[in-house]
PDB file of C-alpha atoms in Angstrom:
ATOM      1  CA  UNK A   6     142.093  54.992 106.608  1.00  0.00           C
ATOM      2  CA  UNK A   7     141.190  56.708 109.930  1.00  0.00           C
ATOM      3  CA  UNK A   8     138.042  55.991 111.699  1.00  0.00           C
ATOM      4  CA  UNK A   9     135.251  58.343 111.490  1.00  0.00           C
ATOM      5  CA  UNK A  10     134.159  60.350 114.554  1.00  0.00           C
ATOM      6  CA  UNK A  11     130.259  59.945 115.797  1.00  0.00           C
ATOM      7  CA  UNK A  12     129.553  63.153 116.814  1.00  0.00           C
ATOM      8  CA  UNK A  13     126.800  63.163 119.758  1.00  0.00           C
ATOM      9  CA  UNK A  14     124.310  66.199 119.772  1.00  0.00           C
ATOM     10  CA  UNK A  15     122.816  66.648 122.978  1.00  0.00           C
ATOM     11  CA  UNK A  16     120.445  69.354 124.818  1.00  0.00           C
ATOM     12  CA  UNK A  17     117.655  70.212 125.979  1.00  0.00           C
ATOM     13  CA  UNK A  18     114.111  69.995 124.202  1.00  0.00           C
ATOM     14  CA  UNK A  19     113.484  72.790 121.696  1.00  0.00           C
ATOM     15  CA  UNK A  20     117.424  74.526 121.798  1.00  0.00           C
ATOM     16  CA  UNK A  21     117.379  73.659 117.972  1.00  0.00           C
ATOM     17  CA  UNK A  22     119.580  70.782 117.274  1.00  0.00           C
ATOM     18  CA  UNK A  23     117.710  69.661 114.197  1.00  0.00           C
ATOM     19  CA  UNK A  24     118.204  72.877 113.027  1.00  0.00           C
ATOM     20  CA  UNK A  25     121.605  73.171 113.880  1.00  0.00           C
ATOM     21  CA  UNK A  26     122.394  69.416 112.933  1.00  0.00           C
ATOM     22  CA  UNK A  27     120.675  70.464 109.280  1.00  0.00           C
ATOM     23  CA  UNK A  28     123.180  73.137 109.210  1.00  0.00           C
ATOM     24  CA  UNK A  29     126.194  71.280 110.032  1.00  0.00           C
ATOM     25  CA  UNK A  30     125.016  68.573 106.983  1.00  0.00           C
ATOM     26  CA  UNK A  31     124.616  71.140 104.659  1.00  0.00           C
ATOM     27  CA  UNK A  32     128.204  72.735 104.991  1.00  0.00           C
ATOM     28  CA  UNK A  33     129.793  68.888 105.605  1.00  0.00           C
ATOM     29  CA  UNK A  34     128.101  67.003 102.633  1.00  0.00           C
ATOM     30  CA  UNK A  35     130.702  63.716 103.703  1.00  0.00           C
ATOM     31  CA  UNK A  36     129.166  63.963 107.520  1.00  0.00           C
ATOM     32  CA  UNK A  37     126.464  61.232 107.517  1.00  0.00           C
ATOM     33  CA  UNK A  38     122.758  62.346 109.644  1.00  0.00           C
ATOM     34  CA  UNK A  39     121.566  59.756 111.175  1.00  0.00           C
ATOM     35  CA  UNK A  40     118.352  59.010 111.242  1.00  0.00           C
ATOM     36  CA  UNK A  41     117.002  57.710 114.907  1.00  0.00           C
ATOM     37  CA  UNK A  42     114.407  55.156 114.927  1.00  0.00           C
ATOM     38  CA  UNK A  43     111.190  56.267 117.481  1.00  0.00           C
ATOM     39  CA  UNK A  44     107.968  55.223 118.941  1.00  0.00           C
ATOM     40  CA  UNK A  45     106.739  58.330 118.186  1.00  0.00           C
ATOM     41  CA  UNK A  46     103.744  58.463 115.753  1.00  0.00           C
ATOM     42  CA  UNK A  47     104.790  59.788 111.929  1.00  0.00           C
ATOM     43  CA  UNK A  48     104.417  63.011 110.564  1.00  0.00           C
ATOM     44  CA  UNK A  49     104.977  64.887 113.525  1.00  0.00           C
ATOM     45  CA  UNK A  50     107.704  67.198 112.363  1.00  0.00           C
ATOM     46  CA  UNK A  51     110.808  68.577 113.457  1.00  0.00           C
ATOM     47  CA  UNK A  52     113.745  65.367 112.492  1.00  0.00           C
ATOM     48  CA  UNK A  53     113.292  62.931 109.884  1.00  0.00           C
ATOM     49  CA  UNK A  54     113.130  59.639 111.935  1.00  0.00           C
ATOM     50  CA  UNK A  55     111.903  55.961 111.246  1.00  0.00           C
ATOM     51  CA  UNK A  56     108.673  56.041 113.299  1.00  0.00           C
ATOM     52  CA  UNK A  57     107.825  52.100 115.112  1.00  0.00           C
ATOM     53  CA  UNK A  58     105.424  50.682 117.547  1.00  0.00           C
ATOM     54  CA  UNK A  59     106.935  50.042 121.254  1.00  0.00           C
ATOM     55  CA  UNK A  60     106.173  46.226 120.262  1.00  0.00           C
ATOM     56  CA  UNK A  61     108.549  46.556 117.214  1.00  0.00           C
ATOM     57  CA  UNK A  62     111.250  48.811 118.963  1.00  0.00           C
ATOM     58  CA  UNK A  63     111.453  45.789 121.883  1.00  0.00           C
ATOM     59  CA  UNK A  64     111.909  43.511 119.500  1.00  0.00           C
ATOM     60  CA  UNK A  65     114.388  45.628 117.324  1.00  0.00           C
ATOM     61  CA  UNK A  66     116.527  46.017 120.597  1.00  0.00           C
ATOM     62  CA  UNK A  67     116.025  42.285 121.618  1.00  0.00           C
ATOM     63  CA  UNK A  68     117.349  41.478 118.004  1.00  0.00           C
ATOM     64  CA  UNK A  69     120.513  43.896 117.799  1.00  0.00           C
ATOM     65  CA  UNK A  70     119.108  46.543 115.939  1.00  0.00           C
ATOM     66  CA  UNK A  71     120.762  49.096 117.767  1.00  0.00           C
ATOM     67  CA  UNK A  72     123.614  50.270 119.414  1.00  0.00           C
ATOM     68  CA  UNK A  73     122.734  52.370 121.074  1.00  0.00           C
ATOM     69  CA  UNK A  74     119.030  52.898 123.062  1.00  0.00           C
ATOM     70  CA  UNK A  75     117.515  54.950 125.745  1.00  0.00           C
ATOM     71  CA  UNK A  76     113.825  55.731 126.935  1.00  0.00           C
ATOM     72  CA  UNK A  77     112.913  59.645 127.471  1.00  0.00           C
ATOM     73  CA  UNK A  78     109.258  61.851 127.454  1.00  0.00           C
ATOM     74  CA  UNK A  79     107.767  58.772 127.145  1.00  0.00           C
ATOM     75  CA  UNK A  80     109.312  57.498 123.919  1.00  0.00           C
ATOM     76  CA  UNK A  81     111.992  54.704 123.035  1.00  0.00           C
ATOM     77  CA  UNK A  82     115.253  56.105 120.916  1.00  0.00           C
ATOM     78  CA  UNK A  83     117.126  54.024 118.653  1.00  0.00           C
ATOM     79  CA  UNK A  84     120.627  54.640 116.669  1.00  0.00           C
ATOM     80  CA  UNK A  85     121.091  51.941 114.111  1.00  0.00           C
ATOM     81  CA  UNK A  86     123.973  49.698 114.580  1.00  0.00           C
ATOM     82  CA  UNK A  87     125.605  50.448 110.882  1.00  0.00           C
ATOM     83  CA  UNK A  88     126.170  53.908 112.700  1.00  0.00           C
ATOM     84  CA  UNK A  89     129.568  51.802 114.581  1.00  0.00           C
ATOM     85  CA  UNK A  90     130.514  49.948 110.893  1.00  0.00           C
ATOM     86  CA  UNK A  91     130.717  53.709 109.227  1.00  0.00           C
ATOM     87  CA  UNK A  92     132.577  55.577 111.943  1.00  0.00           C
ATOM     88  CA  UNK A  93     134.923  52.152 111.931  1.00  0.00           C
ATOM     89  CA  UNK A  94     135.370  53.181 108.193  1.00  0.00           C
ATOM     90  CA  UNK A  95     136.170  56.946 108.528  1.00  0.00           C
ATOM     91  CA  UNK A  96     132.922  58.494 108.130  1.00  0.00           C
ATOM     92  CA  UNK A  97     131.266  61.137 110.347  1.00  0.00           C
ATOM     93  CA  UNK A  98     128.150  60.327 111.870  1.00  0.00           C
ATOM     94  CA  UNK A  99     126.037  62.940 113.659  1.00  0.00           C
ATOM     95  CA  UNK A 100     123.372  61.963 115.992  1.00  0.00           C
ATOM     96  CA  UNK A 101     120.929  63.183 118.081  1.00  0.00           C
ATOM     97  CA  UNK A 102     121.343  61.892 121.296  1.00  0.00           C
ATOM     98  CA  UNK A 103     119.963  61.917 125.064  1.00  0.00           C
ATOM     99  CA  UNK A 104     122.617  63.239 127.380  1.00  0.00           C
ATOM    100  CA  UNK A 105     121.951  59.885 129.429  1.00  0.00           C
ATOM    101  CA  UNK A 106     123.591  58.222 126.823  1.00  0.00           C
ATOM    102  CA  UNK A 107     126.149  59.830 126.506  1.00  0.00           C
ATOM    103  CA  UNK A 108     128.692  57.382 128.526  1.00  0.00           C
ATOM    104  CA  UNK A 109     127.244  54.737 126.662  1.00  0.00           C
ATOM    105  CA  UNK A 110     128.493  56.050 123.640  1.00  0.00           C
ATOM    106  CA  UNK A 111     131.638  57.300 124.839  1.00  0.00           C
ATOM    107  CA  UNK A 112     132.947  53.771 125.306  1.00  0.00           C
ATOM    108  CA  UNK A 113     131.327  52.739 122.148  1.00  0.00           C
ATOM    109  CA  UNK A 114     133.004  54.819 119.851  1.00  0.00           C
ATOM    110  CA  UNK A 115     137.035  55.430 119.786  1.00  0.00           C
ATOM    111  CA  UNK A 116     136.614  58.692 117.917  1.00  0.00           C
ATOM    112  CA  UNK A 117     133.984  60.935 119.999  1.00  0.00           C
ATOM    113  CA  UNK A 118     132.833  64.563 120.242  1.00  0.00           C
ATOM    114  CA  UNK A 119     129.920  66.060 121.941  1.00  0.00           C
ATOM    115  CA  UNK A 120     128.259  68.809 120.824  1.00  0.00           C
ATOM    116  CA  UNK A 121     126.253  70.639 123.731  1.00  0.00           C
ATOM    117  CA  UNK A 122     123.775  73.073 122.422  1.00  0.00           C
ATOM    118  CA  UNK A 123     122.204  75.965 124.496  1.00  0.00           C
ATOM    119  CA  UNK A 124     119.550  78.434 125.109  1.00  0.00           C
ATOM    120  CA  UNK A 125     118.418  80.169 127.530  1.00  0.00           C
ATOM    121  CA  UNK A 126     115.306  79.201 129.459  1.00  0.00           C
ATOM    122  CA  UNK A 127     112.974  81.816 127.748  1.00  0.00           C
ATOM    123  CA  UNK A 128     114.113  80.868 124.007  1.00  0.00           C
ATOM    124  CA  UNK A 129     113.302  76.908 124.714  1.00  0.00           C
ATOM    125  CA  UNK A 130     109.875  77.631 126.131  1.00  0.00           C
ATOM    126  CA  UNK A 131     109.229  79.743 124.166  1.00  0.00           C
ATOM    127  CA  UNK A 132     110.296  77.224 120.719  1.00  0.00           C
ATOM    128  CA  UNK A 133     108.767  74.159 122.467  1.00  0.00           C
ATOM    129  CA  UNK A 134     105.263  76.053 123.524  1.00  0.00           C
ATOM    130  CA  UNK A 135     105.660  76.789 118.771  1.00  0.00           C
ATOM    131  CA  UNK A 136     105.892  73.724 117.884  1.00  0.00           C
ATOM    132  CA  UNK A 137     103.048  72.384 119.926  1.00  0.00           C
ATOM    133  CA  UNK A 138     103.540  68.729 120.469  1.00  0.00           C
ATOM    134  CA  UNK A 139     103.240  69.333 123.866  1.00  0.00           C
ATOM    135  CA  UNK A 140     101.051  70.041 126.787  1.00  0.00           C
ATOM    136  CA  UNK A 141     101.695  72.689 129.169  1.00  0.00           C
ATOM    137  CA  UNK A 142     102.783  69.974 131.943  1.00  0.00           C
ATOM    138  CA  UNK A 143     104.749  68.753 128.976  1.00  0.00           C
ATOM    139  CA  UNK A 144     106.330  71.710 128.482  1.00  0.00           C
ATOM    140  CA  UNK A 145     107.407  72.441 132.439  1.00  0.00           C
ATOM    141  CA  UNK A 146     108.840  69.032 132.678  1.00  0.00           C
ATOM    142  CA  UNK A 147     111.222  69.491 129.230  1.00  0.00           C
ATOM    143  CA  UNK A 148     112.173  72.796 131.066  1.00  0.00           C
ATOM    144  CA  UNK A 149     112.596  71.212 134.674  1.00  0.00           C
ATOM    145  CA  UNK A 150     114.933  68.468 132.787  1.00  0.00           C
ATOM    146  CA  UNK A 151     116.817  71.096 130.550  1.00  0.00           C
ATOM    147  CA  UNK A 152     118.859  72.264 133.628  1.00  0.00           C
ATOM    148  CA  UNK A 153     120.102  68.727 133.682  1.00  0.00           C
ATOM    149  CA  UNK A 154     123.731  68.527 133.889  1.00  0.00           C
ATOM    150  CA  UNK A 155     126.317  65.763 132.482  1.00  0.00           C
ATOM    151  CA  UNK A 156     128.868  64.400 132.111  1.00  0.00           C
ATOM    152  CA  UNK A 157     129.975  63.082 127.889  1.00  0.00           C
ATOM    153  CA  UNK A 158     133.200  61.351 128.337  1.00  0.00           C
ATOM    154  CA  UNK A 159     134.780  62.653 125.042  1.00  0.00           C
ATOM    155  CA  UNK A 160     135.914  66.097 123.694  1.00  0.00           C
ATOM    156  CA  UNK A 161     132.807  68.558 124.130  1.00  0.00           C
ATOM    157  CA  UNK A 162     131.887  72.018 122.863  1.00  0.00           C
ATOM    158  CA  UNK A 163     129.136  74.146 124.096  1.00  0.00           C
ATOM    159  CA  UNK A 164     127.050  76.036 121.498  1.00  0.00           C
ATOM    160  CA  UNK A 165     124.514  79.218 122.186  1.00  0.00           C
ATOM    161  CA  UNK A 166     121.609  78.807 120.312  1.00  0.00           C
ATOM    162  CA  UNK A 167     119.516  81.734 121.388  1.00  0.00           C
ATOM    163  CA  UNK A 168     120.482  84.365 118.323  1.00  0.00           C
ATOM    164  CA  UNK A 169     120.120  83.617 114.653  1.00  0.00           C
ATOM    165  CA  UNK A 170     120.378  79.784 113.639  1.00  0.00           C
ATOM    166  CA  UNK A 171     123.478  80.448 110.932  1.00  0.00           C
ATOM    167  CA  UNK A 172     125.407  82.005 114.076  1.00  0.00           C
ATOM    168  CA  UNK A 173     125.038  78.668 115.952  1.00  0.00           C
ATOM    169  CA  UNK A 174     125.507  76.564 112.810  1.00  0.00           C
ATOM    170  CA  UNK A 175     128.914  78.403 111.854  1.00  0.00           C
ATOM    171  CA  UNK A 176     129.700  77.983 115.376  1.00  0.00           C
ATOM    172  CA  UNK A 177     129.580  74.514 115.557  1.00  0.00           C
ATOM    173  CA  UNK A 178     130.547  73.820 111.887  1.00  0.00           C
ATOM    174  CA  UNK A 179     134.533  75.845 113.124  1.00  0.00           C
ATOM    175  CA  UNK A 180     134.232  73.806 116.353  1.00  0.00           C
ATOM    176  CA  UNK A 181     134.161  70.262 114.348  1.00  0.00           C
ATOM    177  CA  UNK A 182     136.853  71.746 111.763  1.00  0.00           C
ATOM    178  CA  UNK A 183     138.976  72.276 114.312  1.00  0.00           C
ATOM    179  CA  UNK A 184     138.048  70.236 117.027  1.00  0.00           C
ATOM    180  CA  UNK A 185     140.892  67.581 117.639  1.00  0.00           C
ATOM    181  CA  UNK A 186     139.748  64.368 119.304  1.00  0.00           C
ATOM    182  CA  UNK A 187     141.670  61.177 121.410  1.00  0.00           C
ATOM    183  CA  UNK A 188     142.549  59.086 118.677  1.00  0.00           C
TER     184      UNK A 188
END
């Protein structure tokens, strides 16, 4: 059996990688979502996530809960450690993930793939000032950090996410099809 590949979403706030990761689930039913735990408060839309208290996520982390963390806006990120057992298995498992943890992963995980998704400055403030959970400060700081550059350590492919959503999705759905990655 080969190993699975954990394929890393990254990019700036409001570029649609929910959306997008939705999109890719939908046409890869065997590619496993997985679900980020957050010290963000529940119910506040956009991905599915396992909302906890920044007392809990410490001691999550402290006990192993994760492998792989990072801090951003404010909030604590969490990807479950199962994620390494199911790649290590040959399932797919497709992540959101902060672009600062990207080297992190990359030595974690044999099989990896970034997927970098993009928009133009005027389509992300205009989708994060829509979904308002953020402040206008908020909002200029998530801009300020999406010019942030990086660098993944693994096979990468750069998706435009400024036209219609099943563009971008069929985009990145033929980029993992054929997307060949270090063994």
């Amino acid at each position: 059996m080969s190993q699975g590949r954990f394929i890393a979403v990254v990019g700036p706030s409001g570029v649609g990688k929910d959306s997008i990761m939705a999109g890719i689930k939908a046409a890869l039913p065997q590619v496993r979502l997985v679900r980020r735990i957050i010290t963000r408060p529940p119910g506040l839309g956009g991905e599915d996530y396992d909302p906890v208290s920044p007392e809990r996520f410490d001691q999550m982390a402290r006990a192993g809960a994760f492998c792989l963390h990072w801090s951003a806006h404010g909030l604590c990120y969490g990807i479950p450690t199962d994620v390494v057992d199911a790649t290590r298995t040959g399932t797919d498992c497709l992540a959101n993930l902060s672009r600062r943890a990207l080297p992190e992963a990359a030595a974690l995980f044999d099989r990896f793939v970034v997927l970098n998704i993009t928009a133009s400055p005027e389509t992300l403030a205009a989708r994060l000032a829509g979904r308002a959970r953020e402040t206008p400060a908020e909002i200029r700081q998530r801009l300020e950090r999406a010019q942030m550059g990086f660098a993944p350590g693994g096979d990468t492919v750069t998706i435009r996410n400024d036209g219609p959503l099943p563009d971008a999705v069929a985009s990145a759905v033929a980029a993992l099809n054929q997307m060949t990655v270090r063994p």
